[in-house]
Coordinates of C-alpha atoms in Angstrom, one line a residue:
Chain D
M1 CA 16.0 26.3 25.4
A2 CA 19.7 25.7 24.8
E3 CA 19.2 26.5 21.1
V4 CA 22.2 28.0 19.4
S5 CA 21.5 28.9 15.9
V6 CA 24.1 30.1 13.4
T7 CA 23.0 31.7 10.2
K8 CA 24.4 29.9 7.2
D9 CA 26.4 31.8 4.7
A10 CA 25.6 29.7 1.6
A11 CA 21.9 30.5 0.9
P12 CA 19.9 33.6 1.5
A13 CA 16.8 33.3 3.8
A14 CA 14.5 34.8 1.2
D15 CA 14.0 31.7 -0.9
E16 CA 13.1 29.4 1.9
L17 CA 11.8 26.1 0.4
V18 CA 10.8 24.2 3.5
A19 CA 9.7 25.9 6.6
L20 CA 8.6 24.3 9.9
K21 CA 7.1 26.6 12.5
N22 CA 6.4 25.6 16.0
V23 CA 5.7 22.0 15.1
N24 CA 4.7 19.5 17.8
K25 CA 3.9 15.9 17.8
H26 CA 3.3 13.1 20.4
F27 CA 3.5 9.4 20.1
G28 CA 1.3 8.6 23.1
A29 CA 3.0 10.1 26.1
L30 CA 6.3 10.7 24.2
H31 CA 6.7 14.2 22.9
V32 CA 8.7 13.4 19.8
L33 CA 8.7 16.8 18.2
Q34 CA 8.8 19.8 20.5
D35 CA 8.3 23.3 19.1
I36 CA 10.4 22.6 16.0
D37 CA 11.4 25.7 14.0
L38 CA 13.4 25.0 10.9
T39 CA 13.8 26.6 7.6
I40 CA 15.6 25.2 4.6
A41 CA 16.6 27.4 1.7
A42 CA 16.6 26.2 -1.9
G43 CA 19.9 24.5 -2.8
E44 CA 20.8 23.9 0.9
V45 CA 22.0 20.6 2.2
V46 CA 20.9 20.1 5.8
V47 CA 22.1 17.1 7.7
V48 CA 20.0 16.1 10.8
I49 CA 21.9 14.1 13.4
G50 CA 21.3 13.1 16.9
P51 CA 20.9 10.1 19.2
S52 CA 18.3 7.4 18.5
G53 CA 14.8 8.4 19.5
S54 CA 15.5 12.1 19.2
G55 CA 12.8 12.6 16.6
K56 CA 15.0 13.0 13.5
S57 CA 13.2 10.4 11.4
T58 CA 9.8 11.7 12.5
L59 CA 10.9 15.2 11.6
C60 CA 11.9 14.0 8.1
R61 CA 8.7 12.0 7.6
A62 CA 6.5 14.9 8.8
I63 CA 7.8 17.1 6.0
N64 CA 5.9 15.1 3.4
R65 CA 3.2 14.2 5.8
L66 CA 3.9 10.5 6.2
E67 CA 3.6 11.5 9.8
T68 CA 0.9 14.0 10.8
V69 CA 1.7 16.7 13.2
E70 CA -0.5 18.0 16.0
S71 CA 0.3 21.7 15.9
G72 CA 2.4 24.2 14.0
T73 CA 2.8 24.7 10.3
I74 CA 4.9 23.0 7.6
T75 CA 5.2 24.8 4.3
I76 CA 6.9 23.6 1.2
D77 CA 7.7 26.3 -1.4
G78 CA 5.3 28.6 0.4
K79 CA 2.4 26.2 0.4
P80 CA 1.2 24.7 3.7
L81 CA 0.8 20.9 3.7
P82 CA -2.8 20.1 2.8
Q83 CA -5.0 17.3 4.2
E84 CA -4.7 13.8 2.9
G85 CA -6.0 13.8 -0.7
K86 CA -5.2 14.7 -4.3
E87 CA -3.6 18.0 -3.4
L88 CA -1.3 16.4 -0.9
A89 CA -0.4 13.7 -3.5
R90 CA 0.5 16.5 -5.9
L91 CA 2.7 18.1 -3.3
R92 CA 4.4 14.8 -2.4
A93 CA 5.4 14.3 -6.0
D94 CA 7.6 17.4 -5.6
V95 CA 9.2 16.0 -2.5
G96 CA 11.5 13.1 -3.1
M97 CA 11.9 10.6 -0.2
V98 CA 14.5 7.9 0.3
F99 CA 13.8 5.4 3.0
Q100 CA 16.1 3.4 5.3
S101 CA 14.7 0.2 4.0
F102 CA 14.7 1.2 0.3
N103 CA 11.0 0.3 -0.2
L104 CA 11.4 -0.4 -3.9
F105 CA 8.2 -1.9 -5.4
A106 CA 8.9 -5.6 -5.1
H107 CA 6.7 -6.7 -7.9
K108 CA 8.2 -4.3 -10.5
T109 CA 11.6 -4.4 -12.2
V110 CA 14.2 -1.7 -11.5
L111 CA 13.3 0.2 -14.6
E112 CA 9.5 0.0 -13.9
N113 CA 10.2 1.3 -10.4
V114 CA 11.7 4.4 -11.8
M115 CA 9.1 4.7 -14.5
L116 CA 6.0 4.2 -12.4
G117 CA 5.7 7.6 -10.8
Q118 CA 6.5 9.4 -14.1
V119 CA 3.8 7.5 -16.0
K120 CA 1.1 7.4 -13.4
V121 CA 1.6 10.6 -11.5
R122 CA 3.3 13.0 -14.0
K123 CA 1.5 11.4 -17.0
V124 CA 4.7 11.2 -19.0
E125 CA 4.7 9.0 -22.2
K126 CA 6.0 5.5 -21.5
A127 CA 8.9 5.8 -24.0
A128 CA 10.0 9.1 -22.6
A129 CA 9.7 7.8 -19.0
A130 CA 11.8 4.8 -19.9
Q131 CA 14.5 6.9 -21.5
K132 CA 14.6 9.2 -18.5
A133 CA 14.6 6.2 -16.1
R134 CA 17.6 4.6 -18.0
A135 CA 19.5 7.9 -17.9
L136 CA 18.9 8.2 -14.1
L137 CA 19.9 4.6 -13.5
D138 CA 23.1 5.2 -15.4
R139 CA 23.7 8.3 -13.3
V140 CA 23.4 6.4 -10.1
G141 CA 25.5 3.6 -11.5
V142 CA 23.0 0.8 -11.8
G143 CA 22.1 1.1 -15.5
T144 CA 23.0 -2.5 -16.2
Q145 CA 20.5 -3.8 -13.6
A146 CA 17.5 -2.2 -15.2
D147 CA 15.6 -5.4 -16.0
K148 CA 16.2 -7.1 -12.7
Y149 CA 13.8 -7.2 -9.7
P150 CA 14.7 -5.3 -6.5
A151 CA 15.3 -8.6 -4.6
Q152 CA 18.1 -9.5 -7.0
L153 CA 20.1 -6.4 -6.2
S154 CA 22.4 -5.7 -3.3
G155 CA 21.3 -3.2 -0.6
G156 CA 23.5 -0.5 -2.0
Q157 CA 22.2 -1.0 -5.5
Q158 CA 18.6 -1.0 -4.3
Q159 CA 19.1 2.3 -2.4
R160 CA 20.6 3.9 -5.5
V161 CA 17.6 2.8 -7.5
A162 CA 15.4 4.3 -4.8
I163 CA 17.3 7.6 -5.2
A164 CA 16.8 7.4 -9.0
R165 CA 13.1 6.7 -8.4
A166 CA 12.7 9.8 -6.3
L167 CA 14.8 11.9 -8.8
A168 CA 12.5 10.8 -11.7
M169 CA 9.8 13.0 -10.3
D170 CA 12.1 16.1 -10.6
P171 CA 11.6 16.9 -6.9
K172 CA 12.2 20.4 -5.5
V173 CA 13.6 18.8 -2.3
M174 CA 14.9 15.4 -1.4
L175 CA 14.4 13.8 2.0
F176 CA 16.7 11.1 3.1
D177 CA 15.6 9.1 6.2
E178 CA 18.8 7.2 7.3
P179 CA 19.6 6.1 3.8
T180 CA 22.6 4.1 4.8
S181 CA 21.6 2.6 8.1
A182 CA 20.4 -0.7 6.6
L183 CA 23.5 -1.2 4.5
D184 CA 26.6 -3.3 4.9
P185 CA 29.6 -1.2 5.5
E186 CA 31.1 -1.7 2.1
M187 CA 27.9 -0.5 0.4
I188 CA 27.6 2.7 2.3
N189 CA 30.1 4.6 0.3
E190 CA 28.5 3.9 -3.1
V191 CA 25.2 5.5 -1.8
L192 CA 27.0 8.4 -0.1
E193 CA 28.9 9.2 -3.3
V194 CA 25.6 9.4 -5.2
M195 CA 24.2 11.7 -2.5
Q196 CA 27.4 13.8 -2.6
Q197 CA 27.1 14.2 -6.3
L198 CA 23.5 15.3 -5.9
A199 CA 24.5 17.9 -3.3
R200 CA 27.1 19.2 -5.7
D201 CA 24.5 19.5 -8.4
G202 CA 22.6 21.9 -6.2
M203 CA 19.7 19.7 -5.0
T204 CA 18.0 20.8 -1.8
M205 CA 18.5 18.0 0.6
I206 CA 17.4 17.1 4.1
V207 CA 19.4 14.1 5.3
V208 CA 18.9 12.2 8.5
T209 CA 22.0 10.2 9.0
H210 CA 24.6 8.8 11.3
E211 CA 27.3 9.3 8.7
M212 CA 29.4 12.0 10.2
G213 CA 31.8 12.0 7.3
F214 CA 29.0 12.9 4.9
A215 CA 27.8 15.6 7.3
R216 CA 31.3 17.1 7.3
S217 CA 31.8 17.0 3.6
A218 CA 28.5 17.6 2.0
A219 CA 26.3 19.6 4.5
N220 CA 25.8 23.4 4.5
R221 CA 24.3 23.1 7.9
V222 CA 24.1 20.5 10.6
V223 CA 21.0 20.3 12.8
F224 CA 21.5 18.5 16.0
M225 CA 18.4 17.0 17.6
A226 CA 17.9 15.4 21.0
D227 CA 14.8 14.5 22.9
G228 CA 12.5 15.9 20.3
R229 CA 14.1 19.3 20.2
I230 CA 16.5 21.1 17.9
V231 CA 19.4 21.7 20.3
E232 CA 21.9 23.2 18.0
Q233 CA 22.3 24.3 14.4
A234 CA 25.7 25.2 12.9
T235 CA 28.0 24.8 9.9
P236 CA 29.6 21.3 10.0
D237 CA 33.0 22.8 10.8
E238 CA 31.7 24.7 13.7
F239 CA 29.5 21.9 15.0
F240 CA 32.1 19.2 14.9
N241 CA 35.1 21.3 16.1
N242 CA 33.3 23.5 18.5
P243 CA 29.9 22.3 19.6
R244 CA 28.2 24.8 22.0
S245 CA 25.6 22.7 23.8
D246 CA 26.6 20.1 26.4
R247 CA 24.2 17.6 24.8
A248 CA 26.1 17.9 21.5
K249 CA 29.5 17.7 23.2
D250 CA 28.3 14.5 24.9
F251 CA 27.0 13.0 21.7
L252 CA 30.1 13.8 19.7
S253 CA 32.4 12.5 22.4
K254 CA 30.6 9.2 22.2
I255 CA 30.7 8.8 18.5
L256 CA 33.9 10.4 17.4
H257 CA 36.4 8.8 19.7
H258 CA 36.8 5.4 18.0
Chain B
M1 CA -29.8 -45.1 -12.7
N2 CA -32.5 -43.9 -15.0
V3 CA -33.1 -40.9 -12.8
L4 CA -30.2 -39.2 -14.6
L5 CA -30.9 -40.5 -18.1
D6 CA -34.6 -39.8 -18.0
N7 CA -34.1 -36.2 -16.9
L8 CA -30.9 -35.4 -18.5
S9 CA -32.1 -32.0 -19.9
L10 CA -33.5 -31.0 -16.4
F11 CA -30.1 -32.0 -14.8
R12 CA -28.3 -29.9 -17.4
E13 CA -30.6 -27.0 -16.8
G14 CA -30.0 -27.2 -13.1
F15 CA -26.2 -27.6 -13.5
I16 CA -26.1 -24.5 -15.8
G17 CA -28.3 -22.7 -13.3
T18 CA -25.9 -23.4 -10.4
L19 CA -22.9 -22.4 -12.7
E20 CA -24.6 -19.1 -13.6
L21 CA -25.6 -18.3 -10.0
T22 CA -22.1 -19.1 -8.8
G23 CA -20.3 -17.2 -11.6
A24 CA -22.5 -14.1 -11.4
S25 CA -22.4 -14.0 -7.6
A26 CA -18.6 -14.6 -7.6
L27 CA -18.1 -11.6 -9.9
V28 CA -20.3 -9.4 -7.7
A29 CA -18.6 -10.6 -4.6
M30 CA -15.1 -10.1 -6.0
V31 CA -15.7 -6.5 -7.2
L32 CA -17.6 -5.5 -4.1
G33 CA -15.1 -7.3 -1.8
V34 CA -12.1 -5.5 -3.2
I35 CA -13.9 -2.1 -3.0
I36 CA -15.0 -2.8 0.6
A37 CA -11.5 -3.9 1.6
G38 CA -10.2 -0.7 0.1
F39 CA -12.8 1.2 2.2
R40 CA -11.6 -0.6 5.3
V41 CA -8.0 0.6 4.9
S42 CA -8.9 4.0 3.4
P43 CA -7.7 7.2 5.1
V44 CA -11.3 8.5 5.0
P45 CA -13.1 7.7 8.3
P46 CA -16.7 7.5 6.9
L47 CA -15.6 5.0 4.3
R48 CA -13.8 2.9 7.0
I49 CA -17.0 2.9 9.0
F50 CA -19.1 2.0 6.0
G51 CA -16.7 -0.9 5.2
A52 CA -16.8 -2.2 8.8
L53 CA -20.6 -2.0 8.9
W54 CA -20.9 -3.8 5.6
V55 CA -18.7 -6.7 6.7
T56 CA -20.2 -7.0 10.2
L57 CA -23.7 -6.9 8.9
L58 CA -23.4 -9.3 6.0
R59 CA -21.0 -11.7 7.5
N60 CA -22.9 -12.2 10.7
T61 CA -26.4 -12.6 9.0
P62 CA -27.6 -16.1 8.1
L63 CA -27.7 -16.3 4.3
T64 CA -31.3 -17.6 4.4
L65 CA -32.3 -14.4 6.2
L66 CA -30.7 -12.3 3.5
F67 CA -32.7 -14.3 0.9
L68 CA -35.9 -13.6 2.8
V69 CA -35.1 -9.9 2.8
A70 CA -34.1 -9.9 -0.8
F71 CA -37.2 -11.7 -2.0
F72 CA -39.9 -10.4 0.4
V73 CA -38.7 -7.0 1.6
V74 CA -36.7 -5.5 -1.3
P75 CA -39.5 -6.0 -3.9
K76 CA -42.1 -4.5 -1.6
V77 CA -40.2 -1.4 -0.6
L78 CA -37.5 -0.7 -3.3
F79 CA -37.6 -2.5 -6.6
P80 CA -40.8 -4.4 -7.4
D81 CA -39.8 -5.9 -10.7
L82 CA -36.4 -7.5 -10.2
D83 CA -36.3 -11.1 -11.4
S84 CA -35.4 -13.9 -9.0
F85 CA -32.0 -14.6 -10.6
L86 CA -30.9 -11.0 -10.0
L87 CA -32.2 -11.0 -6.4
A88 CA -30.4 -14.3 -5.7
V89 CA -27.2 -13.0 -7.2
C90 CA -27.4 -9.9 -5.1
A91 CA -28.1 -11.9 -1.9
C92 CA -25.3 -14.4 -2.5
G93 CA -22.9 -11.8 -4.0
F94 CA -23.3 -9.3 -1.1
Y95 CA -23.0 -12.0 1.5
T96 CA -19.9 -13.4 -0.1
S97 CA -18.4 -9.9 -0.7
A98 CA -18.0 -9.6 3.1
F99 CA -15.8 -12.7 3.3
V100 CA -13.9 -11.6 0.2
A101 CA -13.3 -8.2 1.7
E102 CA -11.8 -9.7 4.8
A103 CA -9.6 -12.1 2.8
V104 CA -8.4 -9.2 0.6
R105 CA -7.8 -7.1 3.7
S106 CA -5.7 -9.8 5.3
G107 CA -3.7 -9.8 2.0
I108 CA -3.2 -6.1 2.1
N109 CA -1.9 -6.4 5.7
T110 CA 0.8 -8.8 4.5
V111 CA 2.3 -6.1 2.2
P112 CA 4.9 -4.1 4.1
L113 CA 3.8 -0.6 5.1
G114 CA 6.9 0.8 3.4
Q115 CA 5.5 -0.2 0.0
A116 CA 2.5 2.1 0.4
E117 CA 4.6 4.8 1.9
A118 CA 7.0 4.7 -1.0
A119 CA 4.0 4.9 -3.4
R120 CA 2.5 7.8 -1.5
S121 CA 5.9 9.6 -1.4
I122 CA 6.1 9.7 -5.2
G123 CA 2.7 11.4 -5.3
M124 CA 0.3 8.5 -5.9
T125 CA -3.2 8.9 -4.7
F126 CA -4.8 6.3 -2.3
T127 CA -6.5 4.6 -5.3
Q128 CA -3.3 4.4 -7.3
T129 CA -1.3 3.2 -4.3
M130 CA -3.8 0.4 -3.8
S131 CA -4.3 -0.7 -7.4
L132 CA -0.7 -0.3 -8.6
V133 CA 1.4 -1.2 -5.6
V134 CA -0.4 -2.9 -2.7
L135 CA -3.1 -5.1 -4.3
P136 CA -0.8 -6.7 -6.9
Q137 CA 1.5 -7.8 -4.1
A138 CA -1.4 -8.9 -1.9
T139 CA -2.8 -11.2 -4.6
R140 CA -0.6 -14.2 -3.8
T141 CA -1.7 -14.3 -0.2
V142 CA -5.4 -13.8 -1.1
V143 CA -5.7 -16.6 -3.6
P144 CA -5.9 -19.6 -1.2
P145 CA -8.6 -18.2 1.1
L146 CA -10.5 -17.0 -1.9
S147 CA -10.8 -20.6 -3.3
S148 CA -12.4 -21.7 0.0
I149 CA -14.8 -18.7 -0.2
F150 CA -15.9 -19.5 -3.7
I151 CA -16.4 -23.2 -3.0
A152 CA -18.6 -22.2 -0.1
L153 CA -20.4 -19.8 -2.4
T154 CA -21.1 -22.6 -4.9
K155 CA -22.8 -24.6 -2.1
N156 CA -24.6 -21.5 -0.8
T157 CA -26.3 -20.9 -4.2
A158 CA -28.5 -23.9 -3.3
I159 CA -30.6 -21.6 -1.2
A160 CA -31.4 -19.7 -4.4
G161 CA -33.0 -23.0 -5.6
A162 CA -35.5 -22.7 -2.9
F163 CA -36.4 -19.2 -4.0
N164 CA -37.7 -19.7 -7.5
N165 CA -34.4 -20.3 -9.3
V166 CA -33.6 -23.4 -11.4
D167 CA -30.4 -24.9 -10.0
L168 CA -29.2 -28.3 -8.9
F169 CA -31.0 -28.1 -5.5
N170 CA -34.2 -27.0 -7.3
V171 CA -33.9 -30.0 -9.6
S172 CA -33.5 -32.4 -6.7
K173 CA -36.7 -31.0 -5.3
T174 CA -38.6 -31.4 -8.5
L175 CA -37.4 -34.9 -9.1
S176 CA -38.3 -36.1 -5.6
N177 CA -41.7 -34.6 -6.1
D178 CA -41.9 -36.7 -9.2
G179 CA -41.4 -39.8 -7.1
Y180 CA -37.8 -40.8 -7.9
D181 CA -35.6 -42.4 -5.2
I182 CA -34.2 -39.5 -3.1
A183 CA -30.9 -41.4 -2.4
V184 CA -30.2 -41.7 -6.1
I185 CA -31.2 -38.1 -6.8
F186 CA -28.9 -36.9 -4.1
L187 CA -26.0 -39.0 -5.4
W188 CA -26.2 -37.3 -8.8
I189 CA -26.8 -33.9 -7.5
T190 CA -23.8 -34.3 -5.1
L191 CA -21.7 -35.4 -8.0
A192 CA -22.7 -32.3 -10.0
Y193 CA -21.8 -30.0 -7.2
L194 CA -18.5 -31.8 -6.8
I195 CA -17.7 -31.1 -10.5
V196 CA -18.2 -27.4 -9.9
T197 CA -16.3 -27.2 -6.6
Y198 CA -13.5 -29.4 -7.9
A199 CA -13.2 -27.2 -10.9
I200 CA -12.9 -24.1 -8.7
N201 CA -10.3 -25.9 -6.6
G202 CA -8.3 -26.7 -9.7
L203 CA -8.6 -23.2 -11.2
F204 CA -7.3 -21.7 -8.0
R205 CA -4.4 -24.2 -7.7
L206 CA -3.4 -23.2 -11.2
L207 CA -3.6 -19.5 -10.3
E208 CA -1.5 -20.1 -7.2
H209 CA 1.1 -21.9 -9.4
R210 CA 1.2 -19.1 -11.9
L211 CA 1.7 -16.4 -9.2
E212 CA 4.5 -18.6 -7.6
V213 CA 6.4 -18.6 -10.9
A214 CA 5.9 -15.0 -11.6
R215 CA 7.7 -14.0 -8.4

């Protein structure tokens, strides 16, 4: 295929944290993931972009097995994804996920949202979990909202709580599935700033987004997907200034010129 | 008028019998119903099949037939020494559990899928996802249909009265055999049933109110 890969300078290939090999998936007749090969090193920030329906979100969701794949292997920290069950649950605890629609637990307060996983999955003491939750909420800038319910918060605040909830599990890698797509324009930045800070702190991140500014400033590598394939991988500079594939040129010309 | 006063202790016994049958069956139905609903949405295919079979079989069988099986087949082939109260509770409880399971399942379906996905993504097992995230949010939707189901259960326990249990229906049979006016007996029996069903009605209305405020 027209795959043009560029080896990234930032991280060595030895400590690959997430590896997808020859992954395929269909939704009925639609071949959403076609022979996907992708490795992500520890500490790397990979931004996945591409037109709607190109399989970006499916790729992201397949990494913690919210979507099953039909063939190929996905390994996280050297361990292949297990079947649905306790072992998969344990592995998911190490993979933070942030959704487009926040998905905060609607019947729990903000603080309880960030505590729940720690207490029930990590078996942390309640007091310690609350302390950590408050620290994380402060870190993402919503510490004052701790006792409110998710519905009482703005979208941007909810998404930052969702990031704190994922961070509370001390994940090895964070998946972001279009984290700003459901937000009003003025709230996008507050979420992106939190993500940028996270990237600076060395978190391994896979980010599906339409925010080209974020891709430029925070990514080590841009993965461009179209029609279920990875068409191009490059550093942000290289990808945005000098895309190699026609598909990427076409995509960029449509989004960057206004 | 003196049907009631002459047989007050018998009426009380029947009333308590109906209450006990309803209460015990409701408990069995509730516990089994939630478990079966969990089976029906579980990721494990054999559990899903078991859940579907349970609901299909019990919901589509006439309760009287279940009673016949419970009282004439079960003691013969499985447990010979169960008393008639226990058998009646099993028959009513199992039967009602199928309806409870479907009500709970409909409640589960009203909780957005993202809630369960978020729970799974922080490492919760299926059981944790259900009990900590999905079911608490499903409760509000499940309460109104549950009240109908338990009112129906109250009236269904009358069948147990025909199977060697002392309840309101059984009392009405005894009294009519004693030669009292059937119309008057039925008036009092109906009133007694109304007290139970109306209490359930009120209880669930209260519960609904509570959950409304809690949101």
